[in-house]
Amino acid sequence: MSNDSSSRIVAGLREWIAAAPPGAKLPSTRALVAQYGASPVTVQKALRTLTSQGMVESRPGVGTFVRAIRVARPNDYGWQTAALGSPQNRIPQLSTALRTVPNDVVALHSGYPDRELLPERLVRAAFTRAARRDAAVSRSPAAGLPELQAWFATELGKAAPVGVAPPALSDAVILPGSQSGLNTAFRALVGAGRPLLMESPTYWGAILAAAQSGVQVVPVPSGIRGPDPDDLARAFEHTGARALYAQPNFANPTGAQWSPVLADQVLDTVRQYGAFLIEDDWAHDFGITIDPAPIAARDDSGHVVYLRSLTKSVSPAVRIAGIIARGPARERILADAQAESMYVSGMLQAVALDVVTQPAWHTHLRSFRHQLAARRDLLIGALRDHAPTAHLEAVPQGGLNLWVRLPDTTDLVRLVRDCETAGVIIAPGNEWFPAEPTGPYLRLNYSGPNPGAFTDGARIIGQVLAQQQA
Amino acid sequence: MSNDSSSRIVAGLREWIAAAPPGAKLPSTRALVAQYGASPVTVQKALRTLTSQGMVESRPGVGTFVRAIRVARPNDYGWQTAALGSPQNRIPQLSTALRTVPNDVVALHSGYPDRELLPERLVRAAFTRAARRDAAVSRSPAAGLPELQAWFATELGKAAPVGVAPPALSDAVILPGSQSGLNTAFRALVGAGRPLLMESPTYWGAILAAAQSGVQVVPVPSGIRGPDPDDLARAFEHTGARALYAQPNFANPTGAQWSPVLADQVLDTVRQYGAFLIEDDWAHDFGITIDPAPIAARDDSGHVVYLRSLTKSVSPAVRIAGIIARGPARERILADAQAESMYVSGMLQAVALDVVTQPAWHTHLRSFRHQLAARRDLLIGALRDHAPTAHLEAVPQGGLNLWVRLPDTTDLVRLVRDCETAGVIIAPGNEWFPAEPTGPYLRLNYSGPNPGAFTDGARIIGQVLAQQQA
């Protein structure tokens, strides 16, 4: 086959070229014909291939030479456009909340607590200890280290009221972070093209995971007291959805806290519609004036699938989350997690377990709570004093964020840009709406670096707002 | 609304029950009607709800009582069957290769090198060092730590021949292990419902990822010399596929090593069809008689997307892989990886980088190579002596496995079971075929624990085989 012969000559000449100095003259076509037992046409084809790849250049009447420079042409990846086609799911851009910014700005945009709020010494000590243990060189079971599964199950079980069976160790599946957990839950319990109810506004990472997994998002309006149960029932009724994603405790971004009555109403509704509540207890360690009350603790009928992450409260380098689910749902979730990432680093699991089982962890959480309260109140006060037109919908009882409504005429894009120019990074609220935003909002994180600059930050936001209203 | 009133009564009574001793008598219906301002029908509905949840029991004519035991009924999760529906993608069971087995058996099934072959001291020292560094408490950029991106890009770039532009740092994306890498590559470059060519047999984890991502697998026969280029061209032509997944170096399970000529032919073919080659260089650190030669090093046109994992050679607890891709493909891959898992633990990245940049790493790899050679030859000799009807298709020049063809009449399921009864764990070859297996094969891993037992293992396989042929 002439095609094969040509490839063979190309391969041979590539080796020859690799060993030759730039500018070296290649053997003549006649010599190559003899050497490879190929036709002149085939040799010419091979030389054209090498020329098109930029490895040689031919000077007519003189010969063919090894090119002097490794790369001269700009690469053209245009062919990939046809190969890739349009993306199957339109994945939104990453949120402002993930941006890394310089140290000299006032950063109110982040989704993560500042390093000074983390149990840094516990984390470092746990890594040092685990470095000496089996965890550093062994493979974790697919569902996770049994001790860590037990910890997640026990924590939730302690909140179970009389008459509700606590989850078993085997109901817990360990995942490499809550983003993976959301993707796995949406794929395993809903599936591409099928409807998933979500609060609006809600966590942008969940909106991203919904796009990634191809589920069809059905937004249900939600505010500082959570969704309206009638809205929810209607959404289940009209869409045939079999799952609701929600954050019933200290919701991100609104700070909403569901009342026990609402929690029971939502539980009744998901049971009535034979549906799942995917409860994202993202802020379990971030209670300020109250402790979180997971709805999953009140359910042993398998209707609530519970997601609990340690990444934000232990360390961003310890990407560990647990999902607690019962019945076939748990099997579906485990199968998806295995197919997606096989198993989770046992080292990260061992470190997470070490940290949260130290007596000092509880001391840390108490101190963390006081610091969050002080930071929250500091930012609220600064906004009241310096940005009076920014309306705080409610004082959050936990979590990391204030959800602030701005005057209706605010140009949010310009506001964010002007604040950034003045050294204040803020996150536009639009990123938390699965569909159109219902107004101009900001999410302001009070757990970021340098709370001493909150007053300056609020002053600048207030000035930029005032300029827009002028 | 009577539904809401009933929920309110249920919530109130739950709190009452939580505080009451088992066997306590609930207030009468009349008392509850007065207390909650609800109708007797609503109160009865609330009591039925509590009864159905196992929290109370009613004794007709006597009253309603708090149940004595927390749980007595078996849970019924049958409703989940309707909510979950059929799985969208039939995900195969996990491979035998992932099984954890007792220490007293001969384990030839595993996909991972035994702990004694790992750079254990390097890994422990790297974790201890990294525990003191920023990596332990900070968040990695989404594409990975720049130093680790640079390491992956440089390693591949060193293999680039003259005239081929080496990859840039920014072409590398860090992922939490190669299984995640396969899923991301299949989703980002192919997409659900679209065709992907795969060698058959091939790595079971890739078959699993193909099912998980919903791509339509098109098997292309492959043997100890890799696929036939004409078969490949026909498959591209007939299916319109725009991607091929392959392991050109020390393929798992066959040990196949593509010749340079075949590598060029396949490159020419994927270029001709405007397609991607997803090159899984899983055994880059497992060369025995030769070094691996990544095809990606020969391509700067963006046609080869290169996947390289450190999990198997560094430590199963260090789940780190790199994907190198150029052009829009790289953007598509990064967007998928971010939406799936946000970012990879910087701690695991720092440890991986520390290990592979130590001078002792190269010493370790040389020793590893010698041990792999000795183990491979030991198992080959033992099979030749004790299981002569097990035919080794080729002596692999690298990798961790022997691919053994058994007599056509072998009952593979019974063989695996009988060997296990006799204390030898082996992996049936069927798991490596994306469609029907073409014969009875075994994959035997020579990097597992206790090579001193290889002779015993081969003897038992030989005996069980002989019994079947008798």
mmCIF file of C-alpha atoms in Angstrom, chain A residues 1 3-5 7-8 10-12 14-15 17-20 49 53-55 66-67 69-71 73 75-88 91 94 97-100 110 112 115 118-120 123-125 127-128 130-142 157 160-166 171 176 179-181 183-184 187-194 203-205 208-209 212-213 229-230 242 260-261 264-265 267-272 274-276 298 300-304 311 314-319 326-330 332 335-348, chain B residues 1 3-8 10-12 14-15 17-20 49 53-55 66-67 69-71 73 75-88 91 94 97-100 110 112 115 118-120 123-125 127-128 130-142 157 160-166 171 176 179-181 183-184 187-194 203-205 208-209 212-213 229-230 242 260-261 264-265 267-268 270-272 274-276 298 300-304 311 314-319 326-330 332 335-348:
data_model
loop_
_atom_site.group_PDB
_atom_site.id
_atom_site.type_symbol
_atom_site.label_atom_id
_atom_site.label_comp_id
_atom_site.label_asym_id
_atom_site.label_seq_id
_atom_site.Cartn_x
_atom_site.Cartn_y
_atom_site.Cartn_z
ATOM 1 C CA MET A 1 0.000 0.000 0.000
ATOM 2 C CA ASN A 3 0.039 5.075 1.898
ATOM 3 C CA ASP A 4 1.886 2.700 4.249
ATOM 4 C CA SER A 5 5.160 3.025 2.352
ATOM 5 C CA SER A 7 4.331 6.612 6.309
ATOM 6 C CA ARG A 8 7.306 4.295 6.662
ATOM 7 C CA VAL A 10 8.211 9.652 6.906
ATOM 8 C CA ALA A 11 8.974 7.702 10.089
ATOM 9 C CA GLY A 12 12.471 6.829 8.935
ATOM 10 C CA ARG A 14 11.937 11.751 11.139
ATOM 11 C CA GLU A 15 14.521 9.714 12.991
ATOM 12 C CA ILE A 17 16.148 14.475 10.996
ATOM 13 C CA ALA A 18 16.114 14.180 14.785
ATOM 14 C CA ALA A 19 19.791 13.161 14.680
ATOM 15 C CA ALA A 20 20.810 15.728 12.037
ATOM 16 C CA THR A 49 4.274 15.439 4.468
ATOM 17 C CA GLN A 53 4.811 19.510 9.208
ATOM 18 C CA GLY A 54 7.533 22.133 9.117
ATOM 19 C CA MET A 55 10.359 19.643 9.575
ATOM 20 C CA VAL A 66 16.280 20.126 7.751
ATOM 21 C CA ARG A 67 14.568 23.254 9.023
ATOM 22 C CA ILE A 69 13.963 26.309 13.846
ATOM 23 C CA ARG A 70 11.707 24.085 15.881
ATOM 24 C CA VAL A 71 8.558 26.105 15.376
ATOM 25 C CA ARG A 73 4.270 28.743 12.139
ATOM 26 C CA ASN A 75 -0.704 26.534 15.145
ATOM 27 C CA ASP A 76 -4.095 26.257 13.521
ATOM 28 C CA TYR A 77 -6.574 24.332 15.613
ATOM 29 C CA GLY A 78 -9.548 25.328 13.477
ATOM 30 C CA TRP A 79 -10.220 21.683 12.568
ATOM 31 C CA GLN A 80 -11.176 21.087 16.232
ATOM 32 C CA THR A 81 -14.258 23.250 15.849
ATOM 33 C CA ALA A 82 -15.814 20.646 13.558
ATOM 34 C CA ALA A 83 -14.624 17.726 15.670
ATOM 35 C CA LEU A 84 -15.953 19.162 18.914
ATOM 36 C CA GLY A 85 -19.258 20.504 17.621
ATOM 37 C CA SER A 86 -21.386 22.653 19.880
ATOM 38 C CA PRO A 87 -21.147 21.839 23.587
ATOM 39 C CA GLN A 88 -23.938 19.483 24.617
ATOM 40 C CA ILE A 91 -21.792 25.293 31.034
ATOM 41 C CA LEU A 94 -16.947 30.007 36.725
ATOM 42 C CA ALA A 97 -16.534 33.564 43.981
ATOM 43 C CA LEU A 98 -13.575 31.493 42.751
ATOM 44 C CA ARG A 99 -11.407 34.423 41.693
ATOM 45 C CA THR A 100 -7.973 34.777 43.203
ATOM 46 C CA SER A 110 -14.965 34.766 47.850
ATOM 47 C CA TYR A 112 -14.237 30.286 51.066
ATOM 48 C CA ARG A 115 -7.022 31.017 55.960
ATOM 49 C CA LEU A 118 -9.163 27.607 59.323
ATOM 50 C CA PRO A 119 -7.929 25.048 61.876
ATOM 51 C CA GLU A 120 -4.493 25.345 60.300
ATOM 52 C CA VAL A 123 -4.689 20.268 59.518
ATOM 53 C CA ARG A 124 -0.886 20.383 59.422
ATOM 54 C CA ALA A 125 -0.612 18.021 62.384
ATOM 55 C CA PHE A 127 -1.122 15.515 57.533
ATOM 56 C CA THR A 128 2.101 14.911 59.454
ATOM 57 C CA ALA A 130 -1.154 10.521 58.393
ATOM 58 C CA ALA A 131 2.153 10.649 56.485
ATOM 59 C CA ARG A 132 3.365 7.880 58.799
ATOM 60 C CA ARG A 133 0.267 5.747 58.441
ATOM 61 C CA ASP A 134 -1.076 3.234 55.929
ATOM 62 C CA ALA A 135 -3.309 5.894 54.427
ATOM 63 C CA ALA A 136 -0.313 7.449 52.626
ATOM 64 C CA VAL A 137 0.370 4.380 50.502
ATOM 65 C CA SER A 138 -2.823 2.346 50.336
ATOM 66 C CA ARG A 139 -5.985 2.383 48.285
ATOM 67 C CA SER A 140 -9.261 3.376 49.917
ATOM 68 C CA PRO A 141 -12.385 1.261 49.417
ATOM 69 C CA ALA A 142 -14.655 2.764 46.756
ATOM 70 C CA GLY A 157 -27.789 10.187 63.398
ATOM 71 C CA ALA A 160 -32.417 12.079 64.545
ATOM 72 C CA PRO A 161 -35.532 12.519 66.722
ATOM 73 C CA VAL A 162 -37.226 9.645 68.549
ATOM 74 C CA GLY A 163 -38.820 7.209 66.147
ATOM 75 C CA VAL A 164 -36.536 7.960 63.224
ATOM 76 C CA ALA A 165 -33.915 5.334 62.487
ATOM 77 C CA PRO A 166 -30.432 6.891 62.270
ATOM 78 C CA ASP A 171 -25.464 4.620 53.953
ATOM 79 C CA PRO A 176 -13.852 14.129 46.528
ATOM 80 C CA GLN A 179 -19.001 19.710 43.637
ATOM 81 C CA SER A 180 -18.396 16.052 42.753
ATOM 82 C CA GLY A 181 -21.194 15.190 45.173
ATOM 83 C CA ASN A 183 -22.749 16.092 40.008
ATOM 84 C CA THR A 184 -23.069 12.529 41.252
ATOM 85 C CA ARG A 187 -26.670 12.271 37.503
ATOM 86 C CA ALA A 188 -27.596 9.343 39.735
ATOM 87 C CA LEU A 189 -30.978 10.554 41.022
ATOM 88 C CA VAL A 190 -32.223 12.719 38.140
ATOM 89 C CA GLY A 191 -30.329 12.170 34.889
ATOM 90 C CA ALA A 192 -29.782 14.191 31.741
ATOM 91 C CA GLY A 193 -32.879 15.768 30.263
ATOM 92 C CA ARG A 194 -35.061 15.140 33.321
ATOM 93 C CA TYR A 203 -25.636 28.102 45.069
ATOM 94 C CA TRP A 204 -23.876 28.780 41.747
ATOM 95 C CA GLY A 205 -21.909 25.506 42.028
ATOM 96 C CA LEU A 208 -23.017 24.618 37.339
ATOM 97 C CA ALA A 209 -23.432 20.940 38.280
ATOM 98 C CA GLN A 212 -22.765 19.737 33.647
ATOM 99 C CA SER A 213 -25.059 16.789 34.280
ATOM 100 C CA PRO A 229 -44.680 24.973 49.916
ATOM 101 C CA ASP A 230 -47.536 25.607 47.499
ATOM 102 C CA ARG A 242 -38.788 13.560 41.212
ATOM 103 C CA PRO A 260 -39.317 23.341 61.447
ATOM 104 C CA VAL A 261 -42.835 23.714 60.073
ATOM 105 C CA ASP A 264 -42.015 19.200 57.653
ATOM 106 C CA GLN A 265 -44.128 20.634 54.867
ATOM 107 C CA LEU A 267 -40.764 16.583 53.637
ATOM 108 C CA ASP A 268 -44.474 15.839 53.297
ATOM 109 C CA THR A 269 -44.452 17.246 49.777
ATOM 110 C CA VAL A 270 -41.473 15.219 48.546
ATOM 111 C CA ARG A 271 -43.038 12.108 50.088
ATOM 112 C CA GLN A 272 -46.357 12.851 48.475
ATOM 113 C CA GLY A 274 -42.447 10.170 45.529
ATOM 114 C CA ALA A 275 -39.469 12.484 45.163
ATOM 115 C CA PHE A 276 -36.031 13.098 46.605
ATOM 116 C CA ARG A 298 -35.929 13.533 60.377
ATOM 117 C CA ASP A 300 -35.606 7.396 57.371
ATOM 118 C CA SER A 301 -37.787 6.706 54.351
ATOM 119 C CA GLY A 302 -34.966 7.385 51.889
ATOM 120 C CA HIS A 303 -36.525 10.615 50.617
ATOM 121 C CA VAL A 304 -33.736 12.899 51.776
ATOM 122 C CA THR A 311 -13.621 21.279 52.417
ATOM 123 C CA VAL A 314 -11.301 21.964 57.401
ATOM 124 C CA SER A 315 -9.111 23.126 54.483
ATOM 125 C CA PRO A 316 -9.526 23.784 50.759
ATOM 126 C CA ALA A 317 -6.745 21.185 50.284
ATOM 127 C CA VAL A 318 -8.830 18.510 52.040
ATOM 128 C CA ARG A 319 -11.463 17.930 49.388
ATOM 129 C CA ARG A 326 -30.635 4.994 51.773
ATOM 130 C CA GLY A 327 -32.003 2.240 49.579
ATOM 131 C CA PRO A 328 -31.424 1.912 45.831
ATOM 132 C CA ALA A 329 -30.533 5.629 45.692
ATOM 133 C CA ARG A 330 -27.377 4.885 47.666
ATOM 134 C CA ARG A 332 -27.030 4.451 42.244
ATOM 135 C CA ALA A 335 -22.031 3.368 41.123
ATOM 136 C CA ASP A 336 -21.812 6.872 39.668
ATOM 137 C CA ALA A 337 -19.055 7.955 42.052
ATOM 138 C CA GLN A 338 -16.994 4.864 41.219
ATOM 139 C CA ALA A 339 -17.434 5.250 37.483
ATOM 140 C CA GLU A 340 -16.514 8.917 37.753
ATOM 141 C CA SER A 341 -13.450 8.810 39.986
ATOM 142 C CA MET A 342 -12.974 5.202 41.178
ATOM 143 C CA TYR A 343 -12.177 6.071 44.809
ATOM 144 C CA VAL A 344 -11.126 9.017 46.976
ATOM 145 C CA SER A 345 -7.568 9.517 48.265
ATOM 146 C CA GLY A 346 -7.397 7.685 51.608
ATOM 147 C CA MET A 347 -4.889 10.274 52.760
ATOM 148 C CA LEU A 348 -7.372 13.140 52.475
ATOM 149 C CA MET B 1 -55.236 25.021 54.272
ATOM 150 C CA ASN B 3 -52.704 20.218 54.600
ATOM 151 C CA ASP B 4 -50.638 22.940 56.285
ATOM 152 C CA SER B 5 -52.568 22.633 59.567
ATOM 153 C CA SER B 6 -51.920 18.915 59.593
ATOM 154 C CA SER B 7 -48.184 19.474 59.040
ATOM 155 C CA ARG B 8 -48.196 22.000 61.841
ATOM 156 C CA VAL B 10 -47.340 16.796 63.117
ATOM 157 C CA ALA B 11 -44.434 19.149 63.792
ATOM 158 C CA GLY B 12 -45.765 20.115 67.198
ATOM 159 C CA ARG B 14 -42.992 15.442 67.051
ATOM 160 C CA GLU B 15 -41.439 17.851 69.514
ATOM 161 C CA ILE B 17 -42.905 13.011 71.421
ATOM 162 C CA ALA B 18 -39.192 13.736 71.420
ATOM 163 C CA ALA B 19 -39.480 14.986 74.989
ATOM 164 C CA ALA B 20 -41.849 12.231 76.155
ATOM 165 C CA THR B 49 -48.997 10.507 59.547
ATOM 166 C CA GLN B 53 -43.864 7.053 60.452
ATOM 167 C CA GLY B 54 -43.716 4.602 63.355
ATOM 168 C CA MET B 55 -43.592 7.333 65.984
ATOM 169 C CA VAL B 66 -45.478 7.054 71.909
ATOM 170 C CA ARG B 67 -43.834 3.965 70.446
ATOM 171 C CA ILE B 69 -38.716 1.398 70.187
ATOM 172 C CA ARG B 70 -36.896 3.636 67.778
ATOM 173 C CA VAL B 71 -37.207 1.317 64.829
ATOM 174 C CA ARG B 73 -40.240 -1.978 60.882
ATOM 175 C CA ASN B 75 -37.669 0.181 55.668
ATOM 176 C CA ASP B 76 -39.435 0.077 52.355
ATOM 177 C CA TYR B 77 -37.603 1.995 49.659
ATOM 178 C CA GLY B 78 -39.772 0.601 46.854
ATOM 179 C CA TRP B 79 -40.983 4.092 45.932
ATOM 180 C CA GLN B 80 -37.406 4.908 44.813
ATOM 181 C CA THR B 81 -37.712 2.486 41.910
ATOM 182 C CA ALA B 82 -40.263 4.760 40.259
ATOM 183 C CA ALA B 83 -38.370 7.932 41.135
ATOM 184 C CA LEU B 84 -35.057 6.661 39.796
ATOM 185 C CA GLY B 85 -36.352 4.966 36.652
ATOM 186 C CA SER B 86 -33.988 2.848 34.594
ATOM 187 C CA PRO B 87 -30.362 3.974 34.631
ATOM 188 C CA GLN B 88 -29.634 6.189 31.626
ATOM 189 C CA ILE B 91 -22.720 1.087 33.996
ATOM 190 C CA LEU B 94 -16.524 -2.755 38.962
ATOM 191 C CA ALA B 97 -9.022 -5.694 39.393
ATOM 192 C CA LEU B 98 -10.298 -3.470 42.222
ATOM 193 C CA ARG B 99 -11.071 -6.297 44.659
ATOM 194 C CA THR B 100 -9.409 -6.231 48.054
ATOM 195 C CA SER B 110 -5.030 -6.457 40.914
ATOM 196 C CA TYR B 112 -2.161 -1.709 41.147
ATOM 197 C CA ARG B 115 3.026 -1.466 48.198
ATOM 198 C CA LEU B 118 6.047 2.005 45.656
ATOM 199 C CA PRO B 119 8.423 4.851 46.577
ATOM 200 C CA GLU B 120 7.011 4.716 50.086
ATOM 201 C CA VAL B 123 5.804 9.693 49.510
ATOM 202 C CA ARG B 124 5.839 9.877 53.306
ATOM 203 C CA ALA B 125 8.609 12.488 53.282
ATOM 204 C CA PHE B 127 3.559 14.550 52.759
ATOM 205 C CA THR B 128 5.530 15.572 55.845
ATOM 206 C CA ALA B 130 4.005 19.587 52.290
ATOM 207 C CA ALA B 131 2.218 19.588 55.663
ATOM 208 C CA ARG B 132 4.331 22.601 56.573
ATOM 209 C CA ARG B 133 3.698 24.439 53.340
ATOM 210 C CA ASP B 134 0.950 26.624 51.920
ATOM 211 C CA ALA B 135 -0.411 23.688 49.952
ATOM 212 C CA ALA B 136 -1.966 22.251 53.135
ATOM 213 C CA VAL B 137 -4.324 25.171 53.662
ATOM 214 C CA SER B 138 -4.757 26.930 50.331
ATOM 215 C CA ARG B 139 -6.899 26.474 47.249
ATOM 216 C CA SER B 140 -5.293 25.356 43.996
ATOM 217 C CA PRO B 141 -6.077 27.157 40.735
ATOM 218 C CA ALA B 142 -8.662 25.257 38.700
ATOM 219 C CA GLY B 157 8.077 18.084 25.535
ATOM 220 C CA ALA B 160 9.238 15.892 21.043
ATOM 221 C CA PRO B 161 11.334 15.382 17.914
ATOM 222 C CA VAL B 162 12.876 18.234 15.959
ATOM 223 C CA GLY B 163 10.244 20.331 14.244
ATOM 224 C CA VAL B 164 7.441 19.543 16.681
ATOM 225 C CA ALA B 165 6.573 22.318 19.104
ATOM 226 C CA PRO B 166 6.605 21.050 22.686
ATOM 227 C CA ASP B 171 -1.704 23.086 27.782
ATOM 228 C CA PRO B 176 -7.942 14.043 40.394
ATOM 229 C CA GLN B 179 -10.552 7.837 35.831
ATOM 230 C CA SER B 180 -11.702 11.438 36.177
ATOM 231 C CA GLY B 181 -9.450 12.256 33.224
ATOM 232 C CA ASN B 183 -14.583 10.845 31.946
ATOM 233 C CA THR B 184 -13.642 14.446 31.301
ATOM 234 C CA ARG B 187 -17.518 14.116 27.838
ATOM 235 C CA ALA B 188 -15.558 17.121 26.597
ATOM 236 C CA LEU B 189 -14.289 15.730 23.272
ATOM 237 C CA VAL B 190 -17.027 13.249 22.308
ATOM 238 C CA GLY B 191 -20.254 13.710 24.286
ATOM 239 C CA ALA B 192 -23.216 11.507 25.117
ATOM 240 C CA GLY B 193 -24.657 9.558 22.219
ATOM 241 C CA ARG B 194 -21.741 10.238 19.871
ATOM 242 C CA TYR B 203 -8.678 -0.963 29.847
ATOM 243 C CA TRP B 204 -11.882 -1.724 31.786
ATOM 244 C CA GLY B 205 -11.786 1.717 33.474
ATOM 245 C CA LEU B 208 -16.568 2.149 32.468
ATOM 246 C CA ALA B 209 -15.935 5.835 31.720
ATOM 247 C CA GLN B 212 -20.635 6.731 32.485
ATOM 248 C CA SER B 213 -20.306 9.514 29.941
ATOM 249 C CA PRO B 229 -4.731 0.927 10.439
ATOM 250 C CA ASP B 230 -7.169 -0.138 7.736
ATOM 251 C CA ARG B 242 -14.123 12.115 15.705
ATOM 252 C CA PRO B 260 6.803 3.887 15.218
ATOM 253 C CA VAL B 261 5.367 3.100 11.794
ATOM 254 C CA ASP B 264 2.610 7.478 12.331
ATOM 255 C CA GLN B 265 -0.113 5.672 10.439
ATOM 256 C CA LEU B 267 -1.546 9.883 13.502
ATOM 257 C CA ASP B 268 -2.063 10.266 9.763
ATOM 258 C CA VAL B 270 -6.748 10.784 12.879
ATOM 259 C CA ARG B 271 -5.507 13.865 11.010
ATOM 260 C CA GLN B 272 -7.170 12.710 7.834
ATOM 261 C CA GLY B 274 -10.192 15.498 11.612
ATOM 262 C CA ALA B 275 -10.278 13.417 14.771
ATOM 263 C CA PHE B 276 -8.687 13.210 18.214
ATOM 264 C CA ARG B 298 5.080 13.841 17.830
ATOM 265 C CA ASP B 300 1.590 19.720 17.760
ATOM 266 C CA SER B 301 -1.540 19.994 15.656
ATOM 267 C CA GLY B 302 -3.843 19.381 18.610
ATOM 268 C CA HIS B 303 -4.915 15.939 17.365
ATOM 269 C CA VAL B 304 -3.467 13.993 20.285
ATOM 270 C CA THR B 311 -1.495 7.394 40.985
ATOM 271 C CA VAL B 314 3.602 7.293 43.140
ATOM 272 C CA SER B 315 0.880 6.092 45.530
ATOM 273 C CA PRO B 316 -2.794 5.114 45.324
ATOM 274 C CA ALA B 317 -3.387 7.869 47.898
ATOM 275 C CA VAL B 318 -1.928 10.504 45.536
ATOM 276 C CA ARG B 319 -4.703 10.661 42.963
ATOM 277 C CA ARG B 326 -4.016 22.112 22.743
ATOM 278 C CA GLY B 327 -6.468 24.549 21.251
ATOM 279 C CA PRO B 328 -10.196 24.649 21.932
ATOM 280 C CA ALA B 329 -10.010 21.031 23.136
ATOM 281 C CA ARG B 330 -8.024 22.170 26.136
ATOM 282 C CA ARG B 332 -13.424 22.215 26.662
ATOM 283 C CA ALA B 335 -14.476 23.633 31.612
ATOM 284 C CA ASP B 336 -15.627 20.048 32.155
ATOM 285 C CA ALA B 337 -13.086 19.387 34.906
ATOM 286 C CA GLN B 338 -14.088 22.556 36.748
ATOM 287 C CA ALA B 339 -17.797 21.860 36.491
ATOM 288 C CA GLU B 340 -17.201 18.312 37.692
ATOM 289 C CA SER B 341 -14.881 18.842 40.641
ATOM 290 C CA MET B 342 -13.963 22.567 40.792
ATOM 291 C CA TYR B 343 -10.252 22.044 41.501
ATOM 292 C CA VAL B 344 -7.829 19.361 42.698
ATOM 293 C CA SER B 345 -6.384 19.257 46.227
ATOM 294 C CA GLY B 346 -3.191 21.340 46.126
ATOM 295 C CA MET B 347 -1.757 19.066 48.782
ATOM 296 C CA LEU B 348 -1.887 15.991 46.543
#
